[in-house]
Amino acid sequence: MTLDGTAHTIVMTGASGGIGLAAATSILRLDPAVRLVTIGRTPGPFHERVTHRRADLGSVAQTTAALDAIVRAAGAKELPPVDGFVGNAGVQSVSDLYETEDGYEATFAINVLANLLAVRSLENIFARPSRVVITVSDTHFGDLRHNLGMVPGPRWMPPERLSRAGSFPKPTSVRAGRTAYSTSKLAAIHLVHALARDLPAGVDVVSFNPGLVPGTGLARDGGRATRFAMARVLPLLTA
């Protein structure tokens, strides 16, 4: 990515709210040469330099269609060279039983598989140099120090098992849903290392850990007490 005035494109997921919206807004403010392409159910910031591709990131078909459209636009020179991808979209569910239309466990599908699909779809059009940034989390530690004990630690198992619903004990419980989340964030770290080994020279891959960030909407599927704590209590502790 460049700040030297050369026009370029960054593709981003999870730009519609929370830290993703803050990041997208900062990118647009700091880099007047950037074109931002967001992918998701809802748009990122409304701006003349933002293009939105609507897609449910839990759907392989919809995500692939959005990415293919970006690749075609780049090939037709309708977009400046693509030199960045920011995988920020993330979900946390109240159980381990939510499935996507493709039969994948929803947390793993959006937090991990969508990032893999995006990078693999874009890798052949990445300019040099380019950078891939994937948002990870302290929850993979699963301890009091890193997440106030709110999220249990990950339970690692082969990815083909993690990608299926009902992999954790008491899968209907909130604890199972949160375990799926922490495990997906550990898987995202493994994904970063795998991509760093596999992608060609000139395409850097890094993970970004924002720490505990209340009020982002991540707990929107939680109970009333959880939503209240995330929106009202925890911001006071992290101020």
Coordinates of N, CA and C in Angstrom, one line a residue, residues 88-98 105-112 136-140 147 149-152 173-185 211-213 216-223 226-227 230 234:
N88 N -11.8 -7.9 8.2 CA -12.2 -7.5 9.5 C -13.6 -8.0 9.9
A89 N -14.4 -8.6 9.0 CA -15.7 -9.1 9.4 C -15.6 -10.2 10.4
G90 N -16.5 -10.2 11.4 CA -16.5 -11.2 12.4 C -17.8 -11.3 13.0
V91 N -18.1 -12.6 13.5 CA -19.4 -12.8 14.2 C -19.1 -13.7 15.4
Q92 N -20.0 -13.5 16.4 CA -20.0 -14.4 17.6 C -21.4 -14.8 17.8
S93 N -21.7 -16.1 18.0 CA -23.1 -16.6 18.1 C -23.4 -17.0 19.5
V94 N -24.6 -17.3 19.8 CA -25.1 -17.7 21.1 C -25.1 -19.2 21.2
S95 N -24.7 -19.9 20.2 CA -24.6 -21.4 20.3 C -23.6 -21.8 19.2
D96 N -23.4 -23.1 19.1 CA -22.5 -23.7 18.1 C -23.3 -24.4 17.1
L97 N -24.5 -24.0 16.8 CA -25.4 -24.7 15.9 C -25.8 -23.9 14.7
Y98 N -25.3 -22.7 14.5 CA -25.7 -21.9 13.3 C -24.9 -22.4 12.1
E105 N -20.2 -24.2 9.8 CA -20.5 -23.5 11.1 C -20.3 -22.0 10.8
A106 N -21.3 -21.2 11.2 CA -21.3 -19.8 10.7 C -20.1 -19.0 11.2
T107 N -19.7 -19.2 12.5 CA -18.6 -18.4 13.0 C -17.3 -18.7 12.3
F108 N -17.1 -20.0 12.1 CA -15.8 -20.4 11.3 C -15.9 -19.9 9.9
A109 N -17.1 -20.0 9.3 CA -17.2 -19.6 7.9 C -16.9 -18.1 7.7
I110 N -17.4 -17.3 8.5 CA -17.2 -15.8 8.3 C -15.9 -15.4 8.9
N111 N -15.5 -15.9 10.0 CA -14.2 -15.4 10.7 C -13.0 -16.0 10.0
V112 N -13.1 -17.1 9.3 CA -11.9 -17.8 8.8 C -12.0 -18.0 7.3
V136 N -7.6 -10.4 14.3 CA -7.6 -11.5 15.2 C -8.1 -11.0 16.6
S137 N -7.8 -11.7 17.7 CA -8.4 -11.3 18.9 C -7.6 -11.9 20.1
D138 N -7.7 -11.2 21.2 CA -7.1 -11.8 22.5 C -7.9 -13.0 23.0
T139 N -9.1 -13.2 22.5 CA -9.9 -14.3 23.0 C -9.3 -15.6 22.9
H140 N -8.3 -15.8 22.0 CA -7.7 -17.1 21.8 C -6.8 -17.4 23.0
N147 N -9.2 -11.2 28.4 CA -10.6 -10.9 28.0 C -11.6 -10.9 29.2
G149 N -12.1 -13.0 31.3 CA -12.8 -14.2 31.5 C -14.1 -14.4 30.9
M150 N -14.5 -13.4 30.0 CA -15.8 -13.5 29.3 C -15.9 -14.5 28.2
V151 N -14.8 -14.9 27.7 CA -14.8 -15.8 26.5 C -13.9 -17.0 26.9
P152 N -14.5 -18.2 26.9 CA -13.6 -19.4 27.1 C -12.5 -19.6 26.1
S173 N -25.4 -24.1 24.0 CA -25.1 -23.1 25.0 C -24.4 -21.9 24.5
V174 N -24.5 -20.8 25.2 CA -23.7 -19.6 24.9 C -22.2 -19.9 25.0
R175 N -21.8 -20.7 26.0 CA -20.4 -21.1 26.1 C -19.9 -21.7 24.8
A176 N -20.7 -22.6 24.2 CA -20.2 -23.3 23.0 C -20.0 -22.2 21.9
G177 N -21.0 -21.3 21.8 CA -20.9 -20.3 20.8 C -19.6 -19.4 21.0
R178 N -19.3 -19.1 22.2 CA -18.2 -18.3 22.5 C -16.9 -19.1 22.3
T179 N -16.9 -20.3 22.6 CA -15.8 -21.2 22.3 C -15.5 -21.3 20.8
A180 N -16.6 -21.4 20.0 CA -16.4 -21.4 18.6 C -15.8 -20.1 18.1
Y181 N -16.1 -18.9 18.8 CA -15.5 -17.7 18.4 C -14.0 -17.6 18.7
S182 N -13.7 -18.0 20.0 CA -12.2 -17.9 20.3 C -11.4 -18.9 19.5
T183 N -12.0 -20.1 19.2 CA -11.3 -21.0 18.3 C -11.1 -20.5 16.9
S184 N -12.2 -19.8 16.4 CA -12.1 -19.2 15.1 C -11.0 -18.2 15.0
K185 N -10.8 -17.4 16.1 CA -9.7 -16.4 16.1 C -8.3 -17.1 16.2
G211 N -7.4 -5.8 20.7 CA -7.6 -5.9 22.1 C -9.1 -5.9 22.3
L212 N -9.5 -5.7 23.6 CA -10.9 -5.7 24.0 C -11.5 -4.3 23.5
V213 N -12.5 -4.4 22.6 CA -13.2 -3.2 22.1 C -14.7 -3.4 22.3
T216 N -18.9 -2.7 19.8 CA -18.8 -2.8 18.3 C -20.0 -3.5 17.7
G217 N -20.9 -4.1 18.5 CA -22.0 -4.9 18.0 C -21.7 -6.3 17.9
L218 N -20.5 -6.8 18.3 CA -20.1 -8.2 18.2 C -21.0 -9.0 19.0
A219 N -21.5 -8.5 20.2 CA -22.4 -9.2 21.1 C -23.9 -9.0 20.8
R220 N -24.2 -8.6 19.6 CA -25.6 -8.3 19.3 C -26.5 -9.5 19.4
D221 N -26.0 -10.7 19.3 CA -26.8 -11.9 19.5 C -26.8 -12.4 20.9
G222 N -26.1 -11.8 21.8 CA -26.1 -12.2 23.2 C -27.3 -11.8 23.9
G223 N -27.4 -12.3 25.2 CA -28.5 -11.9 26.0 C -28.5 -10.5 26.4
T226 N -25.6 -9.4 28.5 CA -24.3 -9.3 27.8 C -24.3 -8.1 26.9
R227 N -25.4 -7.8 26.3 CA -25.4 -6.6 25.4 C -25.3 -5.3 26.2
M230 N -21.5 -5.0 27.3 CA -20.6 -4.6 26.2 C -20.9 -3.2 25.8
L234 N -18.4 -2.1 30.0 CA -17.0 -2.3 29.6 C -16.4 -1.1 29.0

